[in-house]
Amino acid sequence: MSDVFVSYKAEDRARVEPLVQRLEGEGLSVWWDARVSGGEAWRETIAENLDLARCVIVIWSKRSTGPEGRFVRDEASRAQRRNVYLPVTIDKVEPPLGFGETQALPLTSWKGDAADPRYRAISRCV
């Protein structure tokens, strides 16, 4: 079981990786789809890790809130049902309908600084 599961749109991977690295640097175990190995049944692997994580950070971006973000919304729904949903925005967007009742933490234009108050807020919530 991971401490944190990170849900995001794959095209945002380079923007999400610094967050994963910072959280791991704090000693947290983080699972994200970059961990899926060749030959794995990726849907089952994602579902298993999503359902076992203690916290699910859902990264809302222009891509994940758009029509191609259905998988992210599905993961966010599972996290909400388990009360482990932590929304984070990396673009100036609102979470999709049904996900806006939980305060999203902004991380727009974050440069990876662990001392940044926006990152510290996420770290505290996790």
mmCIF file of N, CA, C and O in Angstrom, residues 27-85:
data_model
loop_
_atom_site.group_PDB
_atom_site.id
_atom_site.type_symbol
_atom_site.label_atom_id
_atom_site.label_comp_id
_atom_site.label_asym_id
_atom_site.label_seq_id
_atom_site.Cartn_x
_atom_site.Cartn_y
_atom_site.Cartn_z
ATOM 1 N N GLY A 27 9.918 11.027 2.436
ATOM 2 C CA GLY A 27 9.778 9.678 2.978
ATOM 3 C C GLY A 27 8.437 9.031 2.713
ATOM 4 O O GLY A 27 8.164 7.945 3.232
ATOM 5 N N LEU A 28 7.597 9.655 1.895
ATOM 6 C CA LEU A 28 6.300 9.070 1.579
ATOM 7 C C LEU A 28 6.441 8.108 0.398
ATOM 8 O O LEU A 28 7.228 8.356 -0.517
ATOM 9 N N SER A 29 5.677 7.036 0.434
ATOM 10 C CA SER A 29 5.645 6.154 -0.726
ATOM 11 C C SER A 29 4.555 6.681 -1.664
ATOM 12 O O SER A 29 3.438 6.942 -1.245
ATOM 13 N N VAL A 30 4.937 6.882 -2.916
ATOM 14 C CA VAL A 30 4.034 7.474 -3.900
ATOM 15 C C VAL A 30 3.876 6.505 -5.061
ATOM 16 O O VAL A 30 4.858 5.987 -5.588
ATOM 17 N N TRP A 31 2.619 6.269 -5.459
ATOM 18 C CA TRP A 31 2.360 5.454 -6.644
ATOM 19 C C TRP A 31 1.726 6.351 -7.700
ATOM 20 O O TRP A 31 0.816 7.117 -7.420
ATOM 21 N N TRP A 32 2.261 6.247 -8.915
ATOM 22 C CA TRP A 32 1.662 6.897 -10.074
ATOM 23 C C TRP A 32 1.904 6.002 -11.261
ATOM 24 O O TRP A 32 2.675 5.035 -11.167
ATOM 25 N N ASP A 33 1.247 6.251 -12.365
ATOM 26 C CA ASP A 33 1.289 5.282 -13.456
ATOM 27 C C ASP A 33 2.650 5.128 -14.119
ATOM 28 O O ASP A 33 2.854 4.198 -14.899
ATOM 29 N N ALA A 34 3.607 5.966 -13.788
ATOM 30 C CA ALA A 34 4.970 5.755 -14.276
ATOM 31 C C ALA A 34 5.554 4.470 -13.685
ATOM 32 O O ALA A 34 6.572 3.972 -14.163
ATOM 33 N N ARG A 35 4.908 3.915 -12.683
ATOM 34 C CA ARG A 35 5.351 2.681 -12.040
ATOM 35 C C ARG A 35 4.846 1.419 -12.755
ATOM 36 O O ARG A 35 5.252 0.318 -12.412
ATOM 37 N N VAL A 36 3.943 1.565 -13.725
ATOM 38 C CA VAL A 36 3.420 0.406 -14.446
ATOM 39 C C VAL A 36 4.531 -0.149 -15.328
ATOM 40 O O VAL A 36 5.141 0.572 -16.106
ATOM 41 N N SER A 37 4.805 -1.440 -15.185
ATOM 42 C CA SER A 37 5.870 -2.096 -15.947
ATOM 43 C C SER A 37 5.318 -2.707 -17.223
ATOM 44 O O SER A 37 4.127 -3.002 -17.326
ATOM 45 N N GLY A 38 6.210 -2.930 -18.162
ATOM 46 C CA GLY A 38 5.832 -3.612 -19.391
ATOM 47 C C GLY A 38 5.263 -4.985 -19.082
ATOM 48 O O GLY A 38 5.745 -5.686 -18.202
ATOM 49 N N GLY A 39 4.214 -5.347 -19.778
ATOM 50 C CA GLY A 39 3.597 -6.649 -19.600
ATOM 51 C C GLY A 39 2.584 -6.715 -18.468
ATOM 52 O O GLY A 39 1.918 -7.733 -18.293
ATOM 53 N N GLU A 40 2.457 -5.639 -17.689
ATOM 54 C CA GLU A 40 1.474 -5.621 -16.606
ATOM 55 C C GLU A 40 0.079 -5.355 -17.141
ATOM 56 O O GLU A 40 -0.089 -4.666 -18.147
ATOM 57 N N ALA A 41 -0.912 -5.876 -16.452
ATOM 58 C CA ALA A 41 -2.307 -5.539 -16.743
ATOM 59 C C ALA A 41 -2.553 -4.172 -16.108
ATOM 60 O O ALA A 41 -2.905 -4.070 -14.930
ATOM 61 N N TRP A 42 -2.336 -3.106 -16.861
ATOM 62 C CA TRP A 42 -2.261 -1.760 -16.299
ATOM 63 C C TRP A 42 -3.547 -1.305 -15.631
ATOM 64 O O TRP A 42 -3.502 -0.643 -14.595
ATOM 65 N N ARG A 43 -4.703 -1.650 -16.170
ATOM 66 C CA ARG A 43 -5.959 -1.216 -15.530
ATOM 67 C C ARG A 43 -6.093 -1.829 -14.132
ATOM 68 O O ARG A 43 -6.474 -1.147 -13.187
ATOM 69 N N GLU A 44 -5.774 -3.100 -14.020
ATOM 70 C CA GLU A 44 -5.871 -3.769 -12.723
ATOM 71 C C GLU A 44 -4.843 -3.213 -11.743
ATOM 72 O O GLU A 44 -5.121 -3.033 -10.562
ATOM 73 N N THR A 45 -3.648 -2.949 -12.229
ATOM 74 C CA THR A 45 -2.590 -2.395 -11.379
ATOM 75 C C THR A 45 -2.997 -1.021 -10.852
ATOM 76 O O THR A 45 -2.837 -0.727 -9.660
ATOM 77 N N ILE A 46 -3.531 -0.183 -11.734
ATOM 78 C CA ILE A 46 -3.978 1.143 -11.310
ATOM 79 C C ILE A 46 -5.101 1.026 -10.293
ATOM 80 O O ILE A 46 -5.069 1.671 -9.238
ATOM 81 N N ALA A 47 -6.099 0.204 -10.581
ATOM 82 C CA ALA A 47 -7.241 0.056 -9.671
ATOM 83 C C ALA A 47 -6.797 -0.432 -8.293
ATOM 84 O O ALA A 47 -7.243 0.089 -7.259
ATOM 85 N N GLU A 48 -5.913 -1.402 -8.266
ATOM 86 C CA GLU A 48 -5.430 -1.941 -6.990
ATOM 87 C C GLU A 48 -4.715 -0.869 -6.174
ATOM 88 O O GLU A 48 -4.977 -0.690 -4.987
ATOM 89 N N ASN A 49 -3.813 -0.144 -6.812
ATOM 90 C CA ASN A 49 -3.060 0.895 -6.096
ATOM 91 C C ASN A 49 -3.945 2.063 -5.699
ATOM 92 O O ASN A 49 -3.785 2.624 -4.606
ATOM 93 N N LEU A 50 -4.890 2.422 -6.529
ATOM 94 C CA LEU A 50 -5.841 3.487 -6.205
ATOM 95 C C LEU A 50 -6.675 3.123 -4.990
ATOM 96 O O LEU A 50 -6.866 3.938 -4.074
ATOM 97 N N ASP A 51 -7.140 1.888 -4.944
ATOM 98 C CA ASP A 51 -8.009 1.453 -3.848
ATOM 99 C C ASP A 51 -7.276 1.242 -2.529
ATOM 100 O O ASP A 51 -7.909 1.195 -1.477
ATOM 101 N N LEU A 52 -5.954 1.126 -2.563
ATOM 102 C CA LEU A 52 -5.195 0.886 -1.334
ATOM 103 C C LEU A 52 -4.491 2.129 -0.786
ATOM 104 O O LEU A 52 -4.069 2.137 0.368
ATOM 105 N N ALA A 53 -4.367 3.168 -1.599
ATOM 106 C CA ALA A 53 -3.623 4.357 -1.175
ATOM 107 C C ALA A 53 -4.317 5.065 -0.019
ATOM 108 O O ALA A 53 -5.542 5.141 0.038
ATOM 109 N N ARG A 54 -3.512 5.625 0.872
ATOM 110 C CA ARG A 54 -4.041 6.356 2.029
ATOM 111 C C ARG A 54 -4.501 7.758 1.648
ATOM 112 O O ARG A 54 -5.327 8.346 2.332
ATOM 113 N N CYS A 55 -3.954 8.305 0.561
ATOM 114 C CA CYS A 55 -4.320 9.630 0.065
ATOM 115 C C CYS A 55 -4.239 9.590 -1.456
ATOM 116 O O CYS A 55 -3.292 9.018 -2.000
ATOM 117 N N VAL A 56 -5.230 10.182 -2.127
ATOM 118 C CA VAL A 56 -5.205 10.262 -3.585
ATOM 119 C C VAL A 56 -5.160 11.731 -3.979
ATOM 120 O O VAL A 56 -6.118 12.473 -3.752
ATOM 121 N N ILE A 57 -4.029 12.149 -4.510
ATOM 122 C CA ILE A 57 -3.893 13.503 -5.031
ATOM 123 C C ILE A 57 -4.372 13.476 -6.476
ATOM 124 O O ILE A 57 -3.842 12.726 -7.292
ATOM 125 N N VAL A 58 -5.387 14.273 -6.761
ATOM 126 C CA VAL A 58 -5.904 14.371 -8.121
ATOM 127 C C VAL A 58 -5.436 15.705 -8.694
ATOM 128 O O VAL A 58 -5.720 16.761 -8.143
ATOM 129 N N ILE A 59 -4.677 15.623 -9.776
ATOM 130 C CA ILE A 59 -4.118 16.804 -10.417
ATOM 131 C C ILE A 59 -5.098 17.296 -11.474
ATOM 132 O O ILE A 59 -5.311 16.643 -12.497
ATOM 133 N N TRP A 60 -5.694 18.466 -11.206
ATOM 134 C CA TRP A 60 -6.600 19.072 -12.175
ATOM 135 C C TRP A 60 -5.826 20.074 -13.033
ATOM 136 O O TRP A 60 -5.176 20.968 -12.513
ATOM 137 N N SER A 61 -5.880 19.869 -14.327
ATOM 138 C CA SER A 61 -5.194 20.710 -15.306
ATOM 139 C C SER A 61 -6.160 20.967 -16.456
ATOM 140 O O SER A 61 -7.275 20.435 -16.478
ATOM 141 N N LYS A 62 -5.724 21.742 -17.426
ATOM 142 C CA LYS A 62 -6.554 21.953 -18.609
ATOM 143 C C LYS A 62 -6.868 20.626 -19.286
ATOM 144 O O LYS A 62 -7.981 20.390 -19.756
ATOM 145 N N ARG A 63 -5.899 19.727 -19.302
ATOM 146 C CA ARG A 63 -6.107 18.421 -19.935
ATOM 147 C C ARG A 63 -7.027 17.519 -19.124
ATOM 148 O O ARG A 63 -7.918 16.874 -19.669
ATOM 149 N N SER A 64 -6.811 17.440 -17.817
ATOM 150 C CA SER A 64 -7.599 16.500 -17.008
ATOM 151 C C SER A 64 -9.034 16.962 -16.787
ATOM 152 O O SER A 64 -9.903 16.146 -16.504
ATOM 153 N N THR A 65 -9.288 18.274 -16.907
ATOM 154 C CA THR A 65 -10.662 18.758 -16.763
ATOM 155 C C THR A 65 -11.402 18.746 -18.092
ATOM 156 O O THR A 65 -12.616 18.926 -18.121
ATOM 157 N N GLY A 66 -10.685 18.523 -19.179
ATOM 158 C CA GLY A 66 -11.295 18.491 -20.507
ATOM 159 C C GLY A 66 -11.899 17.130 -20.817
ATOM 160 O O GLY A 66 -11.878 16.208 -19.990
ATOM 161 N N PRO A 67 -12.435 16.988 -22.022
ATOM 162 C CA PRO A 67 -13.105 15.747 -22.409
ATOM 163 C C PRO A 67 -12.209 14.515 -22.335
ATOM 164 O O PRO A 67 -12.682 13.409 -22.089
ATOM 165 N N GLU A 68 -10.896 14.701 -22.535
ATOM 166 C CA GLU A 68 -9.984 13.548 -22.494
ATOM 167 C C GLU A 68 -9.605 13.151 -21.068
ATOM 168 O O GLU A 68 -8.855 12.203 -20.863
ATOM 169 N N GLY A 69 -10.134 13.824 -20.065
ATOM 170 C CA GLY A 69 -9.801 13.538 -18.667
ATOM 171 C C GLY A 69 -10.752 12.584 -17.960
ATOM 172 O O GLY A 69 -10.807 12.548 -16.730
ATOM 173 N N ARG A 70 -11.486 11.786 -18.704
ATOM 174 C CA ARG A 70 -12.479 10.886 -18.091
ATOM 175 C C ARG A 70 -11.857 9.914 -17.087
ATOM 176 O O ARG A 70 -12.432 9.626 -16.052
ATOM 177 N N PHE A 71 -10.677 9.404 -17.402
ATOM 178 C CA PHE A 71 -10.038 8.438 -16.499
ATOM 179 C C PHE A 71 -9.673 9.108 -15.176
ATOM 180 O O PHE A 71 -9.835 8.523 -14.104
ATOM 181 N N VAL A 72 -9.194 10.347 -15.235
ATOM 182 C CA VAL A 72 -8.856 11.096 -14.018
ATOM 183 C C VAL A 72 -10.122 11.321 -13.195
ATOM 184 O O VAL A 72 -10.125 11.138 -11.968
ATOM 185 N N ARG A 73 -11.220 11.678 -13.850
ATOM 186 C CA ARG A 73 -12.478 11.876 -13.115
ATOM 187 C C ARG A 73 -12.941 10.579 -12.462
ATOM 188 O O ARG A 73 -13.466 10.596 -11.342
ATOM 189 N N ASP A 74 -12.757 9.462 -13.135
ATOM 190 C CA ASP A 74 -13.136 8.173 -12.562
ATOM 191 C C ASP A 74 -12.297 7.871 -11.318
ATOM 192 O O ASP A 74 -12.829 7.445 -10.274
ATOM 193 N N GLU A 75 -10.987 8.113 -11.398
ATOM 194 C CA GLU A 75 -10.125 7.905 -10.231
ATOM 195 C C GLU A 75 -10.510 8.857 -9.098
ATOM 196 O O GLU A 75 -10.543 8.460 -7.926
ATOM 197 N N ALA A 76 -10.841 10.097 -9.439
ATOM 198 C CA ALA A 76 -11.263 11.073 -8.425
ATOM 199 C C ALA A 76 -12.546 10.617 -7.733
ATOM 200 O O ALA A 76 -12.687 10.773 -6.508
ATOM 201 N N SER A 77 -13.472 10.044 -8.478
ATOM 202 C CA SER A 77 -14.724 9.538 -7.892
ATOM 203 C C SER A 77 -14.453 8.442 -6.869
ATOM 204 O O SER A 77 -15.033 8.427 -5.779
ATOM 205 N N ARG A 78 -13.569 7.535 -7.209
ATOM 206 C CA ARG A 78 -13.210 6.460 -6.260
ATOM 207 C C ARG A 78 -12.571 7.035 -5.003
ATOM 208 O O ARG A 78 -12.858 6.608 -3.894
ATOM 209 N N ALA A 79 -11.711 8.021 -5.185
ATOM 210 C CA ALA A 79 -11.056 8.650 -4.031
ATOM 211 C C ALA A 79 -12.067 9.368 -3.156
ATOM 212 O O ALA A 79 -11.999 9.289 -1.921
ATOM 213 N N GLN A 80 -13.022 10.053 -3.760
ATOM 214 C CA GLN A 80 -14.057 10.738 -2.981
ATOM 215 C C GLN A 80 -14.867 9.747 -2.150
ATOM 216 O O GLN A 80 -15.149 10.005 -0.979
ATOM 217 N N ARG A 81 -15.251 8.638 -2.756
ATOM 218 C CA ARG A 81 -16.048 7.632 -2.028
ATOM 219 C C ARG A 81 -15.315 7.110 -0.803
ATOM 220 O O ARG A 81 -15.937 6.774 0.198
ATOM 221 N N ARG A 82 -13.987 7.056 -0.871
ATOM 222 C CA ARG A 82 -13.183 6.559 0.248
ATOM 223 C C ARG A 82 -12.729 7.676 1.188
ATOM 224 O O ARG A 82 -12.028 7.422 2.157
ATOM 225 N N ASN A 83 -13.095 8.923 0.877
ATOM 226 C CA ASN A 83 -12.690 10.085 1.682
ATOM 227 C C ASN A 83 -11.180 10.256 1.752
ATOM 228 O O ASN A 83 -10.628 10.599 2.792
ATOM 229 N N VAL A 84 -10.507 10.018 0.624
ATOM 230 C CA VAL A 84 -9.049 10.191 0.555
ATOM 231 C C VAL A 84 -8.671 11.132 -0.594
ATOM 232 O O VAL A 84 -7.517 11.185 -1.004
ATOM 233 N N TYR A 85 -9.615 11.899 -1.067
ATOM 234 C CA TYR A 85 -9.464 12.788 -2.227
ATOM 235 C C TYR A 85 -8.800 14.103 -1.833
ATOM 236 O O TYR A 85 -9.270 14.796 -0.939
#
